[in-house]
PDB file of C-alpha atoms in Angstrom:
ATOM      1  CA  MET A   4     -54.000 -53.548   2.766  1.00 76.00           C
ATOM      2  CA  SER A   5     -53.943 -54.114  -1.007  1.00 76.00           C
ATOM      3  CA  GLY A   6     -51.888 -50.980  -1.557  1.00 80.00           C
ATOM      4  CA  GLN A   7     -49.395 -51.940   1.140  1.00 85.00           C
ATOM      5  CA  ALA A   8     -49.172 -55.472  -0.286  1.00 83.00           C
ATOM      6  CA  ALA A   9     -47.879 -53.959  -3.513  1.00 82.00           C
ATOM      7  CA  GLU A  10     -45.236 -52.117  -1.485  1.00 87.00           C
ATOM      8  CA  VAL A  11     -44.152 -55.446   0.039  1.00 87.00           C
ATOM      9  CA  TYR A  12     -43.503 -56.950  -3.394  1.00 85.00           C
ATOM     10  CA  ALA A  13     -41.513 -53.854  -4.369  1.00 86.00           C
ATOM     11  CA  LEU A  14     -39.468 -54.246  -1.203  1.00 87.00           C
ATOM     12  CA  TYR A  15     -38.329 -57.667  -2.418  1.00 85.00           C
ATOM     13  CA  HIS A  16     -37.841 -56.404  -5.981  1.00 86.00           C
ATOM     14  CA  LEU A  17     -40.318 -58.958  -7.254  1.00 83.00           C
ATOM     15  CA  PRO A  18     -42.123 -58.226 -10.565  1.00 85.00           C
ATOM     16  CA  PHE A  19     -45.361 -59.610  -9.211  1.00 88.00           C
ATOM     17  CA  GLU A  20     -48.970 -58.462  -8.761  1.00 89.00           C
ATOM     18  CA  PRO A  21     -50.518 -59.230  -5.325  1.00 88.00           C
ATOM     19  CA  ARG A  22     -53.705 -60.610  -6.899  1.00 90.00           C
ATOM     20  CA  TRP A  23     -51.685 -63.252  -8.736  1.00 93.00           C
ATOM     21  CA  PHE A  24     -50.433 -64.824  -5.518  1.00 92.00           C
ATOM     22  CA  PRO A  25     -53.266 -67.283  -4.631  1.00 93.00           C
ATOM     23  CA  VAL A  26     -53.168 -68.835  -8.108  1.00 95.00           C
ATOM     24  CA  PHE A  27     -49.378 -68.873  -8.334  1.00 95.00           C
ATOM     25  CA  TYR A  28     -49.065 -70.315  -4.818  1.00 94.00           C
ATOM     26  CA  LEU A  29     -51.412 -73.223  -5.594  1.00 94.00           C
ATOM     27  CA  VAL A  30     -49.727 -73.962  -8.914  1.00 94.00           C
ATOM     28  CA  ALA A  31     -46.330 -73.973  -7.183  1.00 94.00           C
ATOM     29  CA  GLU A  32     -47.492 -76.171  -4.293  1.00 92.00           C
ATOM     30  CA  GLN A  33     -49.658 -78.535  -6.365  1.00 91.00           C
ATOM     31  CA  PRO A  34     -48.826 -78.327 -10.071  1.00 89.00           C
ATOM     32  CA  GLY A  35     -51.060 -80.012 -12.608  1.00 88.00           C
ATOM     33  CA  GLN A  36     -54.428 -78.577 -11.549  1.00 90.00           C
ATOM     34  CA  SER A  37     -56.984 -77.265 -14.016  1.00 91.00           C
ATOM     35  CA  VAL A  38     -58.325 -73.711 -13.915  1.00 92.00           C
ATOM     36  CA  GLY A  39     -61.610 -75.051 -12.556  1.00 92.00           C
ATOM     37  CA  GLU A  40     -59.842 -76.879  -9.730  1.00 93.00           C
ATOM     38  CA  LEU A  41     -57.816 -73.774  -8.881  1.00 94.00           C
ATOM     39  CA  ALA A  42     -60.967 -71.645  -8.826  1.00 93.00           C
ATOM     40  CA  HIS A  43     -62.677 -74.125  -6.498  1.00 92.00           C
ATOM     41  CA  ARG A  44     -59.719 -74.208  -4.115  1.00 92.00           C
ATOM     42  CA  ILE A  45     -59.357 -70.427  -4.000  1.00 90.00           C
ATOM     43  CA  GLY A  46     -63.071 -69.674  -3.866  1.00 88.00           C
ATOM     44  CA  GLN A  47     -63.064 -67.381  -6.893  1.00 90.00           C
ATOM     45  CA  THR A  48     -64.921 -67.597 -10.177  1.00 92.00           C
ATOM     46  CA  HIS A  49     -63.577 -69.637 -13.088  1.00 93.00           C
ATOM     47  CA  ALA A  50     -63.404 -66.466 -15.201  1.00 94.00           C
ATOM     48  CA  ALA A  51     -61.353 -64.574 -12.591  1.00 93.00           C
ATOM     49  CA  VAL A  52     -58.812 -67.387 -12.178  1.00 94.00           C
ATOM     50  CA  SER A  53     -58.634 -67.898 -15.951  1.00 93.00           C
ATOM     51  CA  GLN A  54     -57.752 -64.215 -16.353  1.00 95.00           C
ATOM     52  CA  VAL A  55     -54.977 -64.462 -13.753  1.00 95.00           C
ATOM     53  CA  VAL A  56     -53.582 -67.587 -15.435  1.00 94.00           C
ATOM     54  CA  LYS A  57     -53.489 -65.708 -18.752  1.00 95.00           C
ATOM     55  CA  GLU A  58     -51.631 -62.784 -17.134  1.00 95.00           C
ATOM     56  CA  LEU A  59     -49.161 -65.115 -15.458  1.00 95.00           C
ATOM     57  CA  GLY A  60     -48.654 -66.816 -18.816  1.00 94.00           C
ATOM     58  CA  LYS A  61     -47.961 -63.512 -20.565  1.00 95.00           C
ATOM     59  CA  HIS A  62     -45.240 -62.840 -17.987  1.00 95.00           C
ATOM     60  CA  GLY A  63     -43.768 -66.288 -18.571  1.00 95.00           C
ATOM     61  CA  LEU A  64     -44.444 -67.567 -15.049  1.00 95.00           C
ATOM     62  CA  VAL A  65     -46.887 -70.403 -15.811  1.00 94.00           C
ATOM     63  CA  CYS A  66     -47.896 -72.470 -18.792  1.00 93.00           C
ATOM     64  CA  THR A  67     -50.954 -74.496 -19.700  1.00 90.00           C
ATOM     65  CA  GLU A  68     -50.561 -77.998 -21.109  1.00 86.00           C
ATOM     66  CA  ARG A  69     -52.487 -81.209 -21.617  1.00 79.00           C
ATOM     67  CA  GLY A  70     -52.856 -83.404 -18.537  1.00 67.00           C
ATOM     68  CA  ALA A  71     -50.710 -86.528 -18.409  1.00 66.00           C
ATOM     69  CA  GLY A  72     -53.606 -88.794 -17.462  1.00 63.00           C
ATOM     70  CA  ASP A  73     -56.296 -87.085 -19.505  1.00 62.00           C
ATOM     71  CA  LEU A  74     -55.365 -85.351 -22.758  1.00 61.00           C
ATOM     72  CA  ARG A  75     -58.748 -83.605 -22.813  1.00 68.00           C
ATOM     73  CA  ARG A  76     -57.862 -81.746 -19.618  1.00 76.00           C
ATOM     74  CA  ASN A  77     -55.672 -78.600 -19.548  1.00 86.00           C
ATOM     75  CA  VAL A  78     -53.535 -78.172 -16.433  1.00 91.00           C
ATOM     76  CA  VAL A  79     -51.392 -75.294 -15.172  1.00 93.00           C
ATOM     77  CA  THR A  80     -47.731 -75.653 -14.190  1.00 93.00           C
ATOM     78  CA  LEU A  81     -44.827 -73.310 -13.448  1.00 94.00           C
ATOM     79  CA  THR A  82     -42.380 -72.398 -16.169  1.00 95.00           C
ATOM     80  CA  ALA A  83     -38.650 -72.358 -15.503  1.00 95.00           C
ATOM     81  CA  LYS A  84     -38.963 -68.604 -14.848  1.00 95.00           C
ATOM     82  CA  GLY A  85     -41.798 -69.193 -12.412  1.00 94.00           C
ATOM     83  CA  ALA A  86     -39.884 -71.948 -10.631  1.00 94.00           C
ATOM     84  CA  ALA A  87     -36.906 -69.597 -10.249  1.00 94.00           C
ATOM     85  CA  LEU A  88     -39.164 -66.948  -8.713  1.00 93.00           C
ATOM     86  CA  TRP A  89     -40.817 -69.340  -6.254  1.00 93.00           C
ATOM     87  CA  PRO A  90     -38.009 -69.467  -3.577  1.00 93.00           C
ATOM     88  CA  ALA A  91     -37.999 -65.666  -3.298  1.00 91.00           C
ATOM     89  CA  LEU A  92     -41.786 -65.644  -2.946  1.00 91.00           C
ATOM     90  CA  GLN A  93     -41.550 -68.285  -0.221  1.00 92.00           C
ATOM     91  CA  GLU A  94     -39.085 -66.143   1.729  1.00 91.00           C
ATOM     92  CA  GLN A  95     -41.377 -63.151   1.365  1.00 90.00           C
ATOM     93  CA  THR A  96     -44.384 -65.238   2.456  1.00 90.00           C
ATOM     94  CA  ASN A  97     -42.635 -66.343   5.638  1.00 90.00           C
ATOM     95  CA  ASP A  98     -41.647 -62.766   6.447  1.00 92.00           C
ATOM     96  CA  VAL A  99     -45.219 -61.584   5.839  1.00 90.00           C
ATOM     97  CA  ARG A 100     -46.553 -64.346   8.092  1.00 90.00           C
ATOM     98  CA  LEU A 101     -44.299 -63.263  10.978  1.00 92.00           C
ATOM     99  CA  ALA A 102     -45.132 -59.584  10.462  1.00 91.00           C
ATOM    100  CA  THR A 103     -48.845 -60.347  10.324  1.00 86.00           C
ATOM    101  CA  THR A 104     -48.682 -62.376  13.519  1.00 87.00           C
ATOM    102  CA  ALA A 105     -47.062 -59.422  15.265  1.00 88.00           C
ATOM    103  CA  LEU A 106     -49.664 -57.084  13.774  1.00 86.00           C
ATOM    104  CA  LEU A 107     -52.527 -59.195  15.124  1.00 84.00           C
ATOM    105  CA  GLU A 108     -50.952 -59.159  18.583  1.00 86.00           C
ATOM    106  CA  GLU A 109     -51.325 -55.377  18.533  1.00 88.00           C
ATOM    107  CA  THR A 110     -55.077 -55.575  17.910  1.00 85.00           C
ATOM    108  CA  ARG A 111     -57.973 -56.439  20.194  1.00 84.00           C
ATOM    109  CA  HIS A 112     -59.600 -58.732  17.633  1.00 84.00           C
ATOM    110  CA  ASN A 113     -58.164 -61.462  15.437  1.00 82.00           C
ATOM    111  CA  LEU A 114     -58.881 -60.390  11.875  1.00 83.00           C
ATOM    112  CA  TRP A 115     -58.312 -63.855  10.396  1.00 82.00           C
ATOM    113  CA  LEU A 116     -60.701 -65.539  12.803  1.00 87.00           C
ATOM    114  CA  ALA A 117     -63.309 -62.847  12.188  1.00 88.00           C
ATOM    115  CA  MET A 118     -62.969 -63.285   8.421  1.00 88.00           C
ATOM    116  CA  GLY A 119     -63.347 -67.025   8.840  1.00 89.00           C
ATOM    117  CA  GLU A 120     -66.518 -66.521  10.834  1.00 93.00           C
ATOM    118  CA  LEU A 121     -67.838 -64.097   8.240  1.00 91.00           C
ATOM    119  CA  GLU A 122     -67.117 -66.473   5.361  1.00 89.00           C
ATOM    120  CA  HIS A 123     -68.829 -69.310   7.223  1.00 92.00           C
ATOM    121  CA  ALA A 124     -71.919 -67.172   7.839  1.00 93.00           C
ATOM    122  CA  LEU A 125     -72.053 -66.088   4.188  1.00 89.00           C
ATOM    123  CA  ALA A 126     -71.710 -69.707   3.075  1.00 89.00           C
ATOM    124  CA  GLN A 127     -74.789 -70.538   5.150  1.00 92.00           C
ATOM    125  CA  ARG A 128     -76.740 -67.571   3.759  1.00 90.00           C
ATOM    126  CA  SER A 129     -75.530 -65.210   1.055  1.00 88.00           C
ATOM    127  CA  LEU A 130     -75.344 -61.459   1.431  1.00 87.00           C
ATOM    128  CA  ALA A 131     -77.905 -61.048  -1.365  1.00 86.00           C
ATOM    129  CA  SER A 132     -80.447 -63.205   0.464  1.00 89.00           C
ATOM    130  CA  ARG A 133     -79.837 -61.272   3.680  1.00 89.00           C
ATOM    131  CA  VAL A 134     -80.363 -57.939   1.935  1.00 84.00           C
ATOM    132  CA  LYS A 135     -83.480 -59.318   0.247  1.00 84.00           C
ATOM    133  CA  ALA A 136     -84.910 -60.371   3.615  1.00 84.00           C
ATOM    134  CA  VAL A 137     -84.308 -56.914   5.102  1.00 85.00           C
ATOM    135  CA  ARG A 138     -85.817 -55.241   2.031  1.00 82.00           C
ATOM    136  CA  ASN A 139     -88.866 -57.507   2.068  1.00 80.00           C
ATOM    137  CA  GLN A 140     -89.393 -56.893   5.772  1.00 82.00           C
ATOM    138  CA  ARG A 141     -89.285 -53.150   5.203  1.00 84.00           C
ATOM    139  CA  LEU A 142     -91.647 -53.305   2.240  1.00 81.00           C
ATOM    140  CA  ALA A 143     -93.985 -55.761   3.957  1.00 79.00           C
ATOM    141  CA  ALA A 144     -94.444 -53.224   6.755  1.00 84.00           C
ATOM    142  CA  GLU A 145     -96.172 -51.020   4.177  1.00 88.00           C
ATOM    143  CA  VAL A 146     -98.802 -53.686   3.440  1.00 91.00           C
ATOM    144  CA  ARG A 147    -102.231 -53.257   5.039  1.00 94.00           C
ATOM    145  CA  ILE A 148    -105.052 -55.799   5.166  1.00 95.00           C
ATOM    146  CA  ILE A 149    -108.483 -54.179   4.873  1.00 95.00           C
ATOM    147  CA  ASP A 150    -112.080 -55.308   4.553  1.00 95.00           C
ATOM    148  CA  TYR A 151    -113.803 -55.303   1.182  1.00 95.00           C
ATOM    149  CA  GLN A 152    -115.941 -52.331   0.165  1.00 94.00           C
ATOM    150  CA  PRO A 153    -118.223 -52.140  -2.919  1.00 94.00           C
ATOM    151  CA  ALA A 154    -115.904 -49.502  -4.391  1.00 94.00           C
ATOM    152  CA  TYR A 155    -113.185 -52.180  -4.640  1.00 95.00           C
ATOM    153  CA  GLN A 156    -115.172 -54.629  -6.795  1.00 95.00           C
ATOM    154  CA  ALA A 157    -113.229 -53.724  -9.951  1.00 95.00           C
ATOM    155  CA  ASP A 158    -109.923 -54.305  -8.151  1.00 96.00           C
ATOM    156  CA  PHE A 159    -111.173 -57.610  -6.747  1.00 96.00           C
ATOM    157  CA  LYS A 160    -112.092 -58.789 -10.232  1.00 96.00           C
ATOM    158  CA  ARG A 161    -108.952 -57.426 -11.883  1.00 95.00           C
ATOM    159  CA  LEU A 162    -106.603 -59.221  -9.522  1.00 95.00           C
ATOM    160  CA  ASN A 163    -108.333 -62.571  -9.872  1.00 95.00           C
ATOM    161  CA  VAL A 164    -108.838 -62.390 -13.641  1.00 95.00           C
ATOM    162  CA  GLU A 165    -105.154 -61.527 -14.036  1.00 94.00           C
ATOM    163  CA  TRP A 166    -104.101 -64.494 -11.890  1.00 92.00           C
ATOM    164  CA  ILE A 167    -106.543 -67.062 -13.322  1.00 94.00           C
ATOM    165  CA  GLU A 168    -105.894 -66.227 -16.970  1.00 93.00           C
ATOM    166  CA  HIS A 169    -102.146 -66.433 -16.411  1.00 91.00           C
ATOM    167  CA  TYR A 170    -102.446 -70.156 -15.593  1.00 91.00           C
ATOM    168  CA  PHE A 171    -105.910 -71.334 -16.641  1.00 92.00           C
ATOM    169  CA  ARG A 172    -109.114 -69.926 -18.099  1.00 92.00           C
ATOM    170  CA  LEU A 173    -112.025 -68.098 -16.507  1.00 91.00           C
ATOM    171  CA  GLU A 174    -114.993 -70.315 -15.672  1.00 92.00           C
ATOM    172  CA  PRO A 175    -118.644 -69.382 -15.004  1.00 92.00           C
ATOM    173  CA  ALA A 176    -118.209 -69.893 -11.258  1.00 91.00           C
ATOM    174  CA  ASP A 177    -115.360 -67.363 -11.306  1.00 92.00           C
ATOM    175  CA  LEU A 178    -117.397 -64.693 -13.051  1.00 92.00           C
ATOM    176  CA  ARG A 179    -120.385 -65.074 -10.757  1.00 91.00           C
ATOM    177  CA  ALA A 180    -118.271 -64.435  -7.669  1.00 92.00           C
ATOM    178  CA  LEU A 181    -116.130 -61.718  -9.240  1.00 94.00           C
ATOM    179  CA  ASP A 182    -118.961 -59.775 -10.884  1.00 94.00           C
ATOM    180  CA  GLN A 183    -121.307 -59.992  -7.907  1.00 94.00           C
ATOM    181  CA  PRO A 184    -119.236 -60.569  -4.756  1.00 95.00           C
ATOM    182  CA  GLU A 185    -121.931 -59.107  -2.517  1.00 95.00           C
ATOM    183  CA  THR A 186    -124.527 -61.627  -3.758  1.00 94.00           C
ATOM    184  CA  TYR A 187    -122.350 -64.740  -4.012  1.00 94.00           C
ATOM    185  CA  ILE A 188    -119.956 -64.178  -1.088  1.00 95.00           C
ATOM    186  CA  LEU A 189    -120.904 -61.471   1.411  1.00 95.00           C
ATOM    187  CA  GLU A 190    -124.684 -62.028   1.576  1.00 93.00           C
ATOM    188  CA  ARG A 191    -124.011 -65.720   2.180  1.00 93.00           C
ATOM    189  CA  ASP A 192    -122.076 -64.929   5.371  1.00 93.00           C
ATOM    190  CA  GLY A 193    -118.744 -64.860   3.568  1.00 94.00           C
ATOM    191  CA  HIS A 194    -115.954 -62.303   3.829  1.00 96.00           C
ATOM    192  CA  ILE A 195    -113.463 -60.655   1.486  1.00 97.00           C
ATOM    193  CA  LEU A 196    -110.099 -59.238   2.542  1.00 97.00           C
ATOM    194  CA  LEU A 197    -107.909 -56.992   0.436  1.00 97.00           C
ATOM    195  CA  ALA A 198    -104.228 -56.050   0.672  1.00 96.00           C
ATOM    196  CA  THR A 199    -103.047 -52.509  -0.019  1.00 95.00           C
ATOM    197  CA  TYR A 200     -99.468 -51.525  -0.753  1.00 92.00           C
ATOM    198  CA  ARG A 201     -98.529 -47.884  -1.164  1.00 87.00           C
ATOM    199  CA  GLU A 202    -102.178 -46.919  -1.487  1.00 87.00           C
ATOM    200  CA  GLU A 203    -102.947 -49.494  -4.204  1.00 93.00           C
ATOM    201  CA  ILE A 204    -105.047 -52.668  -3.997  1.00 96.00           C
ATOM    202  CA  VAL A 205    -102.554 -55.453  -4.749  1.00 95.00           C
ATOM    203  CA  GLY A 206    -104.092 -58.599  -3.233  1.00 95.00           C
ATOM    204  CA  SER A 207    -107.350 -60.304  -2.383  1.00 96.00           C
ATOM    205  CA  CYS A 208    -108.657 -63.272  -0.452  1.00 96.00           C
ATOM    206  CA  ALA A 209    -112.166 -64.536   0.282  1.00 96.00           C
ATOM    207  CA  LEU A 210    -113.809 -66.770   2.858  1.00 96.00           C
ATOM    208  CA  LEU A 211    -116.890 -68.583   1.534  1.00 95.00           C
ATOM    209  CA  LYS A 212    -119.311 -69.965   4.109  1.00 95.00           C
ATOM    210  CA  MET A 213    -119.788 -73.741   3.941  1.00 93.00           C
ATOM    211  CA  GLU A 214    -121.875 -76.166   5.957  1.00 89.00           C
ATOM    212  CA  ASN A 215    -120.880 -77.629   9.322  1.00 87.00           C
ATOM    213  CA  ASN A 216    -119.228 -74.460  10.606  1.00 89.00           C
ATOM    214  CA  ALA A 217    -116.595 -74.407   7.871  1.00 94.00           C
ATOM    215  CA  TYR A 218    -115.269 -71.830   5.398  1.00 95.00           C
ATOM    216  CA  GLU A 219    -113.595 -72.134   2.024  1.00 95.00           C
ATOM    217  CA  LEU A 220    -110.476 -70.064   1.412  1.00 96.00           C
ATOM    218  CA  ALA A 221    -110.797 -68.786  -2.162  1.00 94.00           C
ATOM    219  CA  LYS A 222    -109.931 -66.021  -4.605  1.00 95.00           C
ATOM    220  CA  LEU A 223    -106.419 -65.598  -3.170  1.00 95.00           C
ATOM    221  CA  ALA A 224    -104.558 -63.460  -5.696  1.00 95.00           C
ATOM    222  CA  VAL A 225    -101.605 -61.057  -5.577  1.00 94.00           C
ATOM    223  CA  SER A 226    -100.598 -58.635  -8.317  1.00 94.00           C
ATOM    224  CA  PRO A 227     -97.363 -59.714 -10.082  1.00 91.00           C
ATOM    225  CA  ALA A 228     -95.927 -56.267  -9.373  1.00 87.00           C
ATOM    226  CA  ALA A 229     -96.287 -56.861  -5.614  1.00 87.00           C
ATOM    227  CA  GLN A 230     -95.198 -60.482  -5.395  1.00 85.00           C
ATOM    228  CA  GLY A 231     -92.223 -61.371  -3.218  1.00 81.00           C
ATOM    229  CA  LEU A 232     -93.377 -59.216  -0.297  1.00 84.00           C
ATOM    230  CA  GLY A 233     -95.161 -61.972   1.612  1.00 88.00           C
ATOM    231  CA  ILE A 234     -98.576 -60.521   0.769  1.00 92.00           C
ATOM    232  CA  GLY A 235    -100.072 -63.931  -0.005  1.00 93.00           C
ATOM    233  CA  TYR A 236     -99.053 -65.181   3.419  1.00 93.00           C
ATOM    234  CA  GLN A 237    -100.403 -62.079   5.154  1.00 93.00           C
ATOM    235  CA  LEU A 238    -103.747 -62.444   3.368  1.00 95.00           C
ATOM    236  CA  GLY A 239    -103.946 -66.165   4.116  1.00 95.00           C
ATOM    237  CA  GLN A 240    -103.091 -65.671   7.777  1.00 95.00           C
ATOM    238  CA  ALA A 241    -105.591 -62.806   8.082  1.00 96.00           C
ATOM    239  CA  ALA A 242    -108.285 -65.037   6.570  1.00 96.00           C
ATOM    240  CA  LEU A 243    -107.485 -67.816   9.032  1.00 96.00           C
ATOM    241  CA  ASP A 244    -107.587 -65.340  11.914  1.00 95.00           C
ATOM    242  CA  LYS A 245    -110.981 -64.186  10.654  1.00 95.00           C
ATOM    243  CA  ALA A 246    -112.255 -67.767  10.470  1.00 95.00           C
ATOM    244  CA  GLN A 247    -110.964 -68.391  13.987  1.00 93.00           C
ATOM    245  CA  ALA A 248    -112.795 -65.296  15.235  1.00 93.00           C
ATOM    246  CA  LEU A 249    -115.961 -66.640  13.607  1.00 92.00           C
ATOM    247  CA  SER A 250    -115.553 -69.879  15.587  1.00 91.00           C
ATOM    248  CA  ALA A 251    -114.974 -71.901  12.419  1.00 93.00           C
ATOM    249  CA  ARG A 252    -113.792 -75.443  12.999  1.00 93.00           C
ATOM    250  CA  ARG A 253    -112.404 -76.021   9.518  1.00 94.00           C
ATOM    251  CA  VAL A 254    -111.055 -74.104   6.515  1.00 96.00           C
ATOM    252  CA  TYR A 255    -111.075 -75.787   3.116  1.00 95.00           C
ATOM    253  CA  LEU A 256    -109.500 -74.831  -0.222  1.00 95.00           C
ATOM    254  CA  GLU A 257    -109.114 -76.011  -3.803  1.00 94.00           C
ATOM    255  CA  SER A 258    -106.033 -75.611  -5.970  1.00 94.00           C
ATOM    256  CA  ASN A 259    -103.978 -77.155  -8.736  1.00 94.00           C
ATOM    257  CA  THR A 260    -100.761 -79.132  -8.374  1.00 93.00           C
ATOM    258  CA  LYS A 261     -98.898 -77.083 -10.979  1.00 92.00           C
ATOM    259  CA  LEU A 262     -99.083 -74.040  -8.686  1.00 93.00           C
ATOM    260  CA  ASP A 263     -95.948 -74.842  -6.692  1.00 93.00           C
ATOM    261  CA  ALA A 264     -95.641 -71.462  -4.969  1.00 92.00           C
ATOM    262  CA  ALA A 265     -99.311 -71.492  -3.935  1.00 93.00           C
ATOM    263  CA  LEU A 266     -99.100 -75.019  -2.533  1.00 95.00           C
ATOM    264  CA  GLN A 267     -95.976 -74.125  -0.560  1.00 95.00           C
ATOM    265  CA  LEU A 268     -97.880 -71.188   0.900  1.00 95.00           C
ATOM    266  CA  TYR A 269    -100.824 -73.400   1.895  1.00 95.00           C
ATOM    267  CA  TYR A 270     -98.553 -75.928   3.569  1.00 96.00           C
ATOM    268  CA  LYS A 271     -96.802 -73.064   5.388  1.00 95.00           C
ATOM    269  CA  LEU A 272    -100.197 -71.858   6.641  1.00 95.00           C
ATOM    270  CA  GLY A 273    -100.871 -75.337   8.017  1.00 94.00           C
ATOM    271  CA  PHE A 274    -103.101 -76.916   5.357  1.00 95.00           C
ATOM    272  CA  HIS A 275    -102.789 -80.566   4.377  1.00 95.00           C
ATOM    273  CA  LYS A 276    -104.071 -82.522   1.406  1.00 94.00           C
ATOM    274  CA  ILE A 277    -107.354 -84.431   1.636  1.00 92.00           C
ATOM    275  CA  VAL A 278    -108.787 -87.079  -0.708  1.00 86.00           C
ATOM    276  CA  ASP A 279    -112.482 -87.015   0.207  1.00 82.00           C
ATOM    277  CA  GLY A 280    -113.432 -83.411  -0.540  1.00 81.00           C
ATOM    278  CA  PRO A 281    -116.728 -82.297  -2.084  1.00 84.00           C
ATOM    279  CA  PRO A 282    -117.224 -82.014  -5.879  1.00 87.00           C
ATOM    280  CA  SER A 283    -115.587 -78.868  -7.253  1.00 89.00           C
ATOM    281  CA  PRO A 284    -117.306 -76.381  -9.584  1.00 88.00           C
ATOM    282  CA  TYR A 285    -113.906 -75.695 -11.213  1.00 90.00           C
ATOM    283  CA  GLU A 286    -112.274 -77.759 -13.964  1.00 90.00           C
ATOM    284  CA  ARG A 287    -108.830 -76.599 -12.852  1.00 92.00           C
ATOM    285  CA  CYS A 288    -109.139 -78.103  -9.376  1.00 93.00           C
ATOM    286  CA  ASN A 289    -107.094 -81.299  -8.889  1.00 92.00           C
ATOM    287  CA  ILE A 290    -106.112 -80.982  -5.236  1.00 93.00           C
ATOM    288  CA  GLN A 291    -108.163 -80.215  -2.134  1.00 95.00           C
ATOM    289  CA  MET A 292    -106.766 -79.220   1.246  1.00 95.00           C
ATOM    290  CA  GLU A 293    -108.035 -78.371   4.707  1.00 95.00           C
ATOM    291  CA  LEU A 294    -106.954 -76.931   8.016  1.00 95.00           C
ATOM    292  CA  LEU A 295    -108.682 -77.863  11.251  1.00 94.00           C
ATOM    293  CA  LEU A 296    -108.935 -74.968  13.685  1.00 91.00           C
ATOM    294  CA  SER A 297    -108.899 -75.261  17.451  1.00 76.00           C
ATOM    295  CA  THR A 298    -111.836 -73.634  19.212  1.00 57.00           C
TER     296      THR A 298
END
């Protein structure tokens, strides 16, 4: 289409590049717009439109001048040469419109309507975000949630130390659970889940047994190299499923309000903030949340 558009301009003996047309057309129809306004109307970047304006200026078709109402604002207008070219371009445009209408009548699908639909869909959600979602879904399929084994103690500690020290500092309560998870978590009827990705341990999550048929969700950590794959959500959901299977009535957690991504995850899992939680052994804790489970 782009190649044949160039042939159309040659047919009319017009010294004109097809990619100039949107900018030139707007300047001719509504002179006095800035480059930024032209870019917004066309849907192209400011840099791309600025480049076209410069090329049109070099060919003597447009000029840039101070705005009449605002001397700080540069606006684009046609030169005398550009104004002389405009009637011929209008004739060509009308001919192209009629030829295009006939072309569409020969096809089963209306290209313009389809492009409009596509642009609307991309405005709602960009192509990059769509590709990212597909990629994440593919990569997330490679994640496995497994039960803790003593051989994984070093990984369990590494993941949590890496996460805690990135935001806070290690506290004695952290080291007790990380150095001796069997004693402080598993032998007290708790559970530890790990996430593997491509044969590596990349995430952890623990359930600590509390009184009154409740568990604390703790030690949720994901390696920075594996973030963005939904591993935190998979671990959290697996922990909640485990608590449900254990007939727990409540799951409790402690966090910090500066951890925006973590709090969003907890809200997504169904947790809500509480104000009457038990005393915390951690200095970094300034928010407590819970999720009531149906039995």
